[in-house]
Amino acid sequence: DTGVSQNPRHKITKRGQNVTFRCDPISEHNRLYWYRQTLGQGPEFLTYFQNEAQLEKSRLLSDRFSAERPKGSFSTLEIQRTEQGDSAMYLCASSRIERGDEQFFGPGTRLTVL
Amino acid sequence: AQKITQTQPGMFVQEKEAVTLDCTYDTSDQSYGLFWYKQPSSGEMIFLIYQGSYDEQNATEGRYSLNFQKARKSANLVISASQLGDSAMYFCAMREGPLFNAGNNRKLIWGLGTSLAVNP
């Protein structure tokens, strides 16, 4: 049973550039989540998919952020016109409805905006 | 107001001893879930244990147990027989709303975490 994978693991970009991250969930999981975590903080929710439908978006997700999950499998998170404040760890998690709907996380993508 | 409060920024424990990490929560929902995660320095968030609000017994998973006191709105994590590999950040998190709600409120709300150091 492979876990959640995320690519790339690290991304360094210049302010104003666009970046895209990919998340591959655990294969039988139909729910997928994106979180952002900055140093010394707990993760902050960004958005959530059930299958291919994006069911919830945080107010933190400005119009520079977009997420997709075509065909209900992998997901991408794109940040346009990156800003230094976007520097963070971007975590992806997946879950399925059973027990507590526990979310299992990938290793994260660390974004540094110069 | 904070929905998840972890009052211990840092904790130390001697190897092989037990340690309790505190977590209090705030919700008006009757149905909710409480989770503990471990985050080592490598950064990956590792699921440890889950407690549902209607579960009558405290959850246990190996050396981890959750001391759930519903009236006090606390969900403390107990780690027995600490090991050096337990040194990490520990986060308490909550999901509000019923388990089978397919709409909103699937997200986890997180505390600020407790840094645990296990001394040899």
Tab-separated table of C-alpha atoms in Angstrom:
chain	number	residue	atom	x	y	z
A	1	ASP	CA	0.000	0.000	0.000
A	2	THR	CA	1.733	3.126	-1.195
A	3	GLY	CA	1.134	6.320	0.701
A	4	VAL	CA	0.380	9.812	-0.490
A	5	SER	CA	3.077	11.184	-2.764
A	6	GLN	CA	3.844	14.786	-3.596
A	7	ASN	CA	6.049	16.327	-6.238
A	8	PRO	CA	8.266	18.191	-6.222
A	9	ARG	CA	9.560	17.913	-2.662
A	10	HIS	CA	11.251	21.289	-2.859
A	11	LYS	CA	10.648	24.269	-5.125
A	12	ILE	CA	12.562	27.532	-5.212
A	13	THR	CA	11.132	30.243	-7.397
A	14	LYS	CA	11.381	33.959	-7.954
A	15	ARG	CA	8.618	36.302	-6.953
A	16	GLY	CA	6.069	36.670	-9.705
A	17	GLN	CA	6.579	33.227	-11.211
A	18	ASN	CA	3.891	30.547	-11.360
A	19	VAL	CA	4.366	27.186	-9.658
A	20	THR	CA	2.403	23.937	-9.774
A	21	PHE	CA	2.476	21.100	-7.256
A	22	ARG	CA	1.153	17.594	-7.714
A	23	CYS	CA	-0.379	15.205	-5.196
A	24	ASP	CA	-1.135	11.515	-5.756
A	25	PRO	CA	-3.441	10.195	-3.026
A	26	ILE	CA	-3.727	6.676	-1.692
A	27	SER	CA	-5.473	4.832	-4.502
A	28	GLU	CA	-8.738	3.881	-2.781
A	29	HIS	CA	-9.183	7.284	-1.096
A	30	ASN	CA	-11.867	9.487	-2.585
A	31	ARG	CA	-11.190	12.589	-0.503
A	32	LEU	CA	-8.193	14.843	-1.020
A	33	TYR	CA	-7.099	17.887	0.968
A	34	TRP	CA	-4.543	20.649	0.626
A	35	TYR	CA	-3.058	22.426	3.637
A	36	ARG	CA	-0.350	25.030	4.081
A	37	GLN	CA	2.029	25.082	7.034
A	38	THR	CA	4.423	27.828	8.003
A	39	LEU	CA	7.181	27.557	10.578
A	40	GLY	CA	5.951	27.192	14.130
A	41	GLN	CA	2.316	26.803	13.134
A	42	GLY	CA	-0.120	23.994	12.653
A	43	PRO	CA	-1.380	23.328	9.131
A	44	GLU	CA	-4.019	25.659	7.681
A	45	PHE	CA	-6.732	24.236	5.477
A	46	LEU	CA	-6.771	25.400	1.858
A	47	THR	CA	-9.222	23.213	-0.051
A	48	TYR	CA	-10.894	19.808	-0.195
A	49	PHE	CA	-12.099	17.496	-2.979
A	50	GLN	CA	-14.467	14.590	-2.884
A	51	ASN	CA	-13.749	12.665	-6.061
A	52	GLU	CA	-13.398	15.383	-8.711
A	53	ALA	CA	-15.651	17.920	-6.997
A	54	GLN	CA	-14.053	20.756	-5.065
A	55	LEU	CA	-16.410	21.003	-2.090
A	56	GLU	CA	-14.745	23.550	0.128
A	57	LYS	CA	-12.244	26.369	-0.239
A	58	SER	CA	-10.700	28.411	2.527
A	59	ARG	CA	-10.826	32.177	2.501
A	60	LEU	CA	-7.030	31.872	2.596
A	61	LEU	CA	-7.176	30.642	-0.991
A	62	SER	CA	-6.871	33.879	-2.919
A	63	ASP	CA	-7.596	34.107	-6.629
A	64	ARG	CA	-3.907	33.426	-7.276
A	65	PHE	CA	-4.415	29.877	-6.022
A	66	SER	CA	-6.248	27.207	-7.971
A	67	ALA	CA	-6.610	23.515	-7.388
A	68	GLU	CA	-7.927	20.759	-9.608
A	69	ARG	CA	-8.554	17.075	-9.342
A	70	PRO	CA	-9.427	15.834	-12.805
A	71	LYS	CA	-11.048	12.398	-12.880
A	72	GLY	CA	-10.909	12.217	-9.104
A	73	SER	CA	-7.375	10.865	-8.985
A	74	PHE	CA	-4.295	13.087	-8.611
A	75	SER	CA	-4.600	16.766	-7.780
A	76	THR	CA	-2.640	19.855	-8.707
A	77	LEU	CA	-2.261	23.094	-6.787
A	78	GLU	CA	-1.153	26.099	-8.812
A	79	ILE	CA	0.011	29.412	-7.408
A	80	GLN	CA	0.170	32.264	-9.886
A	81	ARG	CA	2.331	35.378	-9.458
A	82	THR	CA	3.998	34.007	-6.355
A	83	GLU	CA	4.742	36.312	-3.438
A	84	GLN	CA	7.280	35.912	-0.638
A	85	GLY	CA	4.413	35.300	1.758
A	86	ASP	CA	3.579	32.137	-0.164
A	87	SER	CA	6.756	30.502	1.145
A	88	ALA	CA	5.570	27.530	3.189
A	89	MET	CA	5.204	23.772	3.271
A	90	TYR	CA	2.247	22.643	1.165
A	91	LEU	CA	0.774	19.418	2.477
A	92	CYS	CA	-1.596	17.085	0.705
A	93	ALA	CA	-3.701	14.479	2.497
A	94	SER	CA	-6.246	11.876	1.481
A	95	SER	CA	-8.927	9.917	3.265
A	96	ARG	CA	-11.908	7.651	2.746
A	97	ILE	CA	-15.110	7.378	4.711
A	98	GLU	CA	-14.500	4.842	7.409
A	99	ARG	CA	-13.905	5.053	11.115
A	100	GLY	CA	-12.914	8.647	11.679
A	101	ASP	CA	-12.179	9.630	8.083
A	102	GLU	CA	-8.527	9.847	9.119
A	103	GLN	CA	-6.411	11.954	6.810
A	104	PHE	CA	-3.079	10.528	5.685
A	105	PHE	CA	-0.471	13.026	4.609
A	106	GLY	CA	2.195	13.124	1.963
A	107	PRO	CA	5.742	14.365	2.599
A	108	GLY	CA	4.875	17.892	1.524
A	109	THR	CA	6.299	20.354	-0.973
A	110	ARG	CA	8.463	23.081	0.519
A	111	LEU	CA	8.114	26.303	-1.475
A	112	THR	CA	10.636	29.107	-1.175
A	113	VAL	CA	9.858	32.349	-2.980
A	114	LEU	CA	12.884	34.614	-3.386
B	1	ALA	CA	-11.036	32.163	19.750
B	2	GLN	CA	-8.785	29.158	19.385
B	3	LYS	CA	-10.702	25.995	18.642
B	4	ILE	CA	-7.768	23.750	19.535
B	5	THR	CA	-5.465	24.728	22.385
B	6	GLN	CA	-2.211	23.018	23.161
B	7	THR	CA	-0.787	24.764	26.191
B	8	GLN	CA	2.615	23.074	26.260
B	9	PRO	CA	4.983	24.526	23.634
B	10	GLY	CA	7.708	22.102	24.722
B	11	MET	CA	7.955	18.978	26.836
B	12	PHE	CA	10.831	16.792	28.005
B	13	VAL	CA	10.554	13.160	29.044
B	14	GLN	CA	13.052	10.527	30.068
B	15	GLU	CA	13.327	7.493	27.820
B	16	LYS	CA	10.998	4.637	28.895
B	17	GLU	CA	8.761	6.960	30.922
B	18	ALA	CA	5.205	7.953	30.051
B	19	VAL	CA	4.253	11.463	28.969
B	20	THR	CA	0.937	13.269	28.566
B	21	LEU	CA	0.442	15.973	25.943
B	22	ASP	CA	-2.504	18.270	26.605
B	23	CYS	CA	-5.208	19.305	24.168
B	24	THR	CA	-8.442	21.176	24.794
B	25	TYR	CA	-10.995	21.969	22.132
B	26	ASP	CA	-13.978	24.200	21.586
B	27	THR	CA	-16.985	23.258	19.489
B	28	SER	CA	-20.729	23.559	19.665
B	29	ASP	CA	-21.243	20.498	17.470
B	30	GLN	CA	-22.410	17.269	19.090
B	31	SER	CA	-20.641	15.159	16.496
B	32	TYR	CA	-16.936	15.697	15.918
B	33	GLY	CA	-13.644	13.846	15.717
B	34	LEU	CA	-10.334	14.404	17.451
B	35	PHE	CA	-6.974	13.416	16.031
B	36	TRP	CA	-3.343	13.399	17.042
B	37	TYR	CA	-0.518	13.625	14.543
B	38	LYS	CA	3.254	13.424	14.899
B	39	GLN	CA	5.574	15.552	12.772
B	40	PRO	CA	9.267	14.627	12.963
B	41	SER	CA	11.950	16.997	11.771
B	42	SER	CA	11.643	15.438	8.303
B	43	GLY	CA	8.296	17.247	8.005
B	44	GLU	CA	5.890	14.427	7.220
B	45	MET	CA	2.651	14.468	9.209
B	46	ILE	CA	2.011	11.006	10.676
B	47	PHE	CA	-1.457	9.971	11.916
B	48	LEU	CA	-1.372	8.494	15.422
B	49	ILE	CA	-4.839	8.112	16.891
B	50	TYR	CA	-8.503	9.068	16.465
B	51	GLN	CA	-11.363	9.590	18.926
B	52	GLY	CA	-14.963	10.110	17.859
B	53	SER	CA	-17.197	12.256	20.023
B	54	TYR	CA	-19.647	9.386	20.478
B	55	ASP	CA	-17.010	6.765	21.218
B	56	GLU	CA	-17.585	5.526	24.742
B	57	GLN	CA	-14.116	4.127	25.257
B	58	ASN	CA	-10.834	5.969	25.065
B	59	ALA	CA	-8.929	5.192	21.879
B	60	THR	CA	-5.704	3.227	22.044
B	61	GLU	CA	-3.136	2.446	19.349
B	62	GLY	CA	-0.085	0.593	20.587
B	63	ARG	CA	1.853	2.886	22.921
B	64	TYR	CA	-0.551	5.770	22.239
B	65	SER	CA	-3.782	6.333	24.117
B	66	LEU	CA	-6.174	9.232	24.120
B	67	ASN	CA	-7.596	10.409	27.428
B	68	PHE	CA	-10.947	11.767	26.266
B	69	GLN	CA	-12.903	13.825	28.799
B	70	LYS	CA	-15.911	15.113	26.909
B	71	ALA	CA	-17.375	17.301	29.641
B	72	ARG	CA	-14.058	19.075	30.056
B	73	LYS	CA	-13.513	19.175	26.281
B	74	SER	CA	-10.073	17.690	26.573
B	75	ALA	CA	-8.355	15.025	24.481
B	76	ASN	CA	-4.920	14.441	25.919
B	77	LEU	CA	-2.426	12.112	24.247
B	78	VAL	CA	-0.579	9.660	26.467
B	79	ILE	CA	2.589	8.061	25.156
B	80	SER	CA	3.763	5.148	27.252
B	81	ALA	CA	7.338	3.881	27.424
B	82	SER	CA	8.824	6.800	25.484
B	83	GLN	CA	11.466	6.070	22.890
B	84	LEU	CA	14.126	8.324	21.395
B	85	GLY	CA	12.261	8.165	18.093
B	86	ASP	CA	9.245	9.811	19.720
B	87	SER	CA	11.074	13.155	19.690
B	88	ALA	CA	8.962	15.310	17.346
B	89	MET	CA	6.200	17.913	17.158
B	90	TYR	CA	2.786	16.615	18.144
B	91	PHE	CA	-0.388	18.214	16.843
B	92	CYS	CA	-3.942	17.860	18.080
B	93	ALA	CA	-6.644	18.415	15.456
B	94	MET	CA	-10.438	18.399	15.259
B	95	ARG	CA	-12.991	17.705	12.559
B	96	GLU	CA	-16.343	19.304	13.284
B	97	GLY	CA	-19.613	17.811	12.125
B	98	PRO	CA	-20.879	14.294	11.444
B	99	LEU	CA	-18.590	11.720	9.926
B	100	PHE	CA	-20.742	11.108	6.875
B	101	ASN	CA	-21.280	14.729	5.997
B	102	ALA	CA	-20.115	14.946	2.393
B	103	GLY	CA	-20.229	18.707	2.234
B	104	ASN	CA	-18.422	21.268	4.281
B	105	ASN	CA	-16.491	20.727	7.492
B	106	ARG	CA	-14.275	17.890	6.365
B	107	LYS	CA	-11.230	19.994	7.137
B	108	LEU	CA	-9.106	19.525	10.221
B	109	ILE	CA	-8.596	22.429	12.591
B	110	TRP	CA	-5.179	22.300	14.207
B	111	GLY	CA	-3.468	23.409	17.397
B	112	LEU	CA	-0.038	25.009	17.461
B	113	GLY	CA	1.639	21.801	18.512
B	114	THR	CA	3.849	20.561	21.338
B	115	SER	CA	7.520	19.824	20.804
B	116	LEU	CA	8.481	16.642	22.635
B	117	ALA	CA	12.089	15.777	23.398
B	118	VAL	CA	12.921	12.329	24.728
B	119	ASN	CA	16.125	12.220	26.744
B	120	PRO	CA	18.275	9.072	26.859
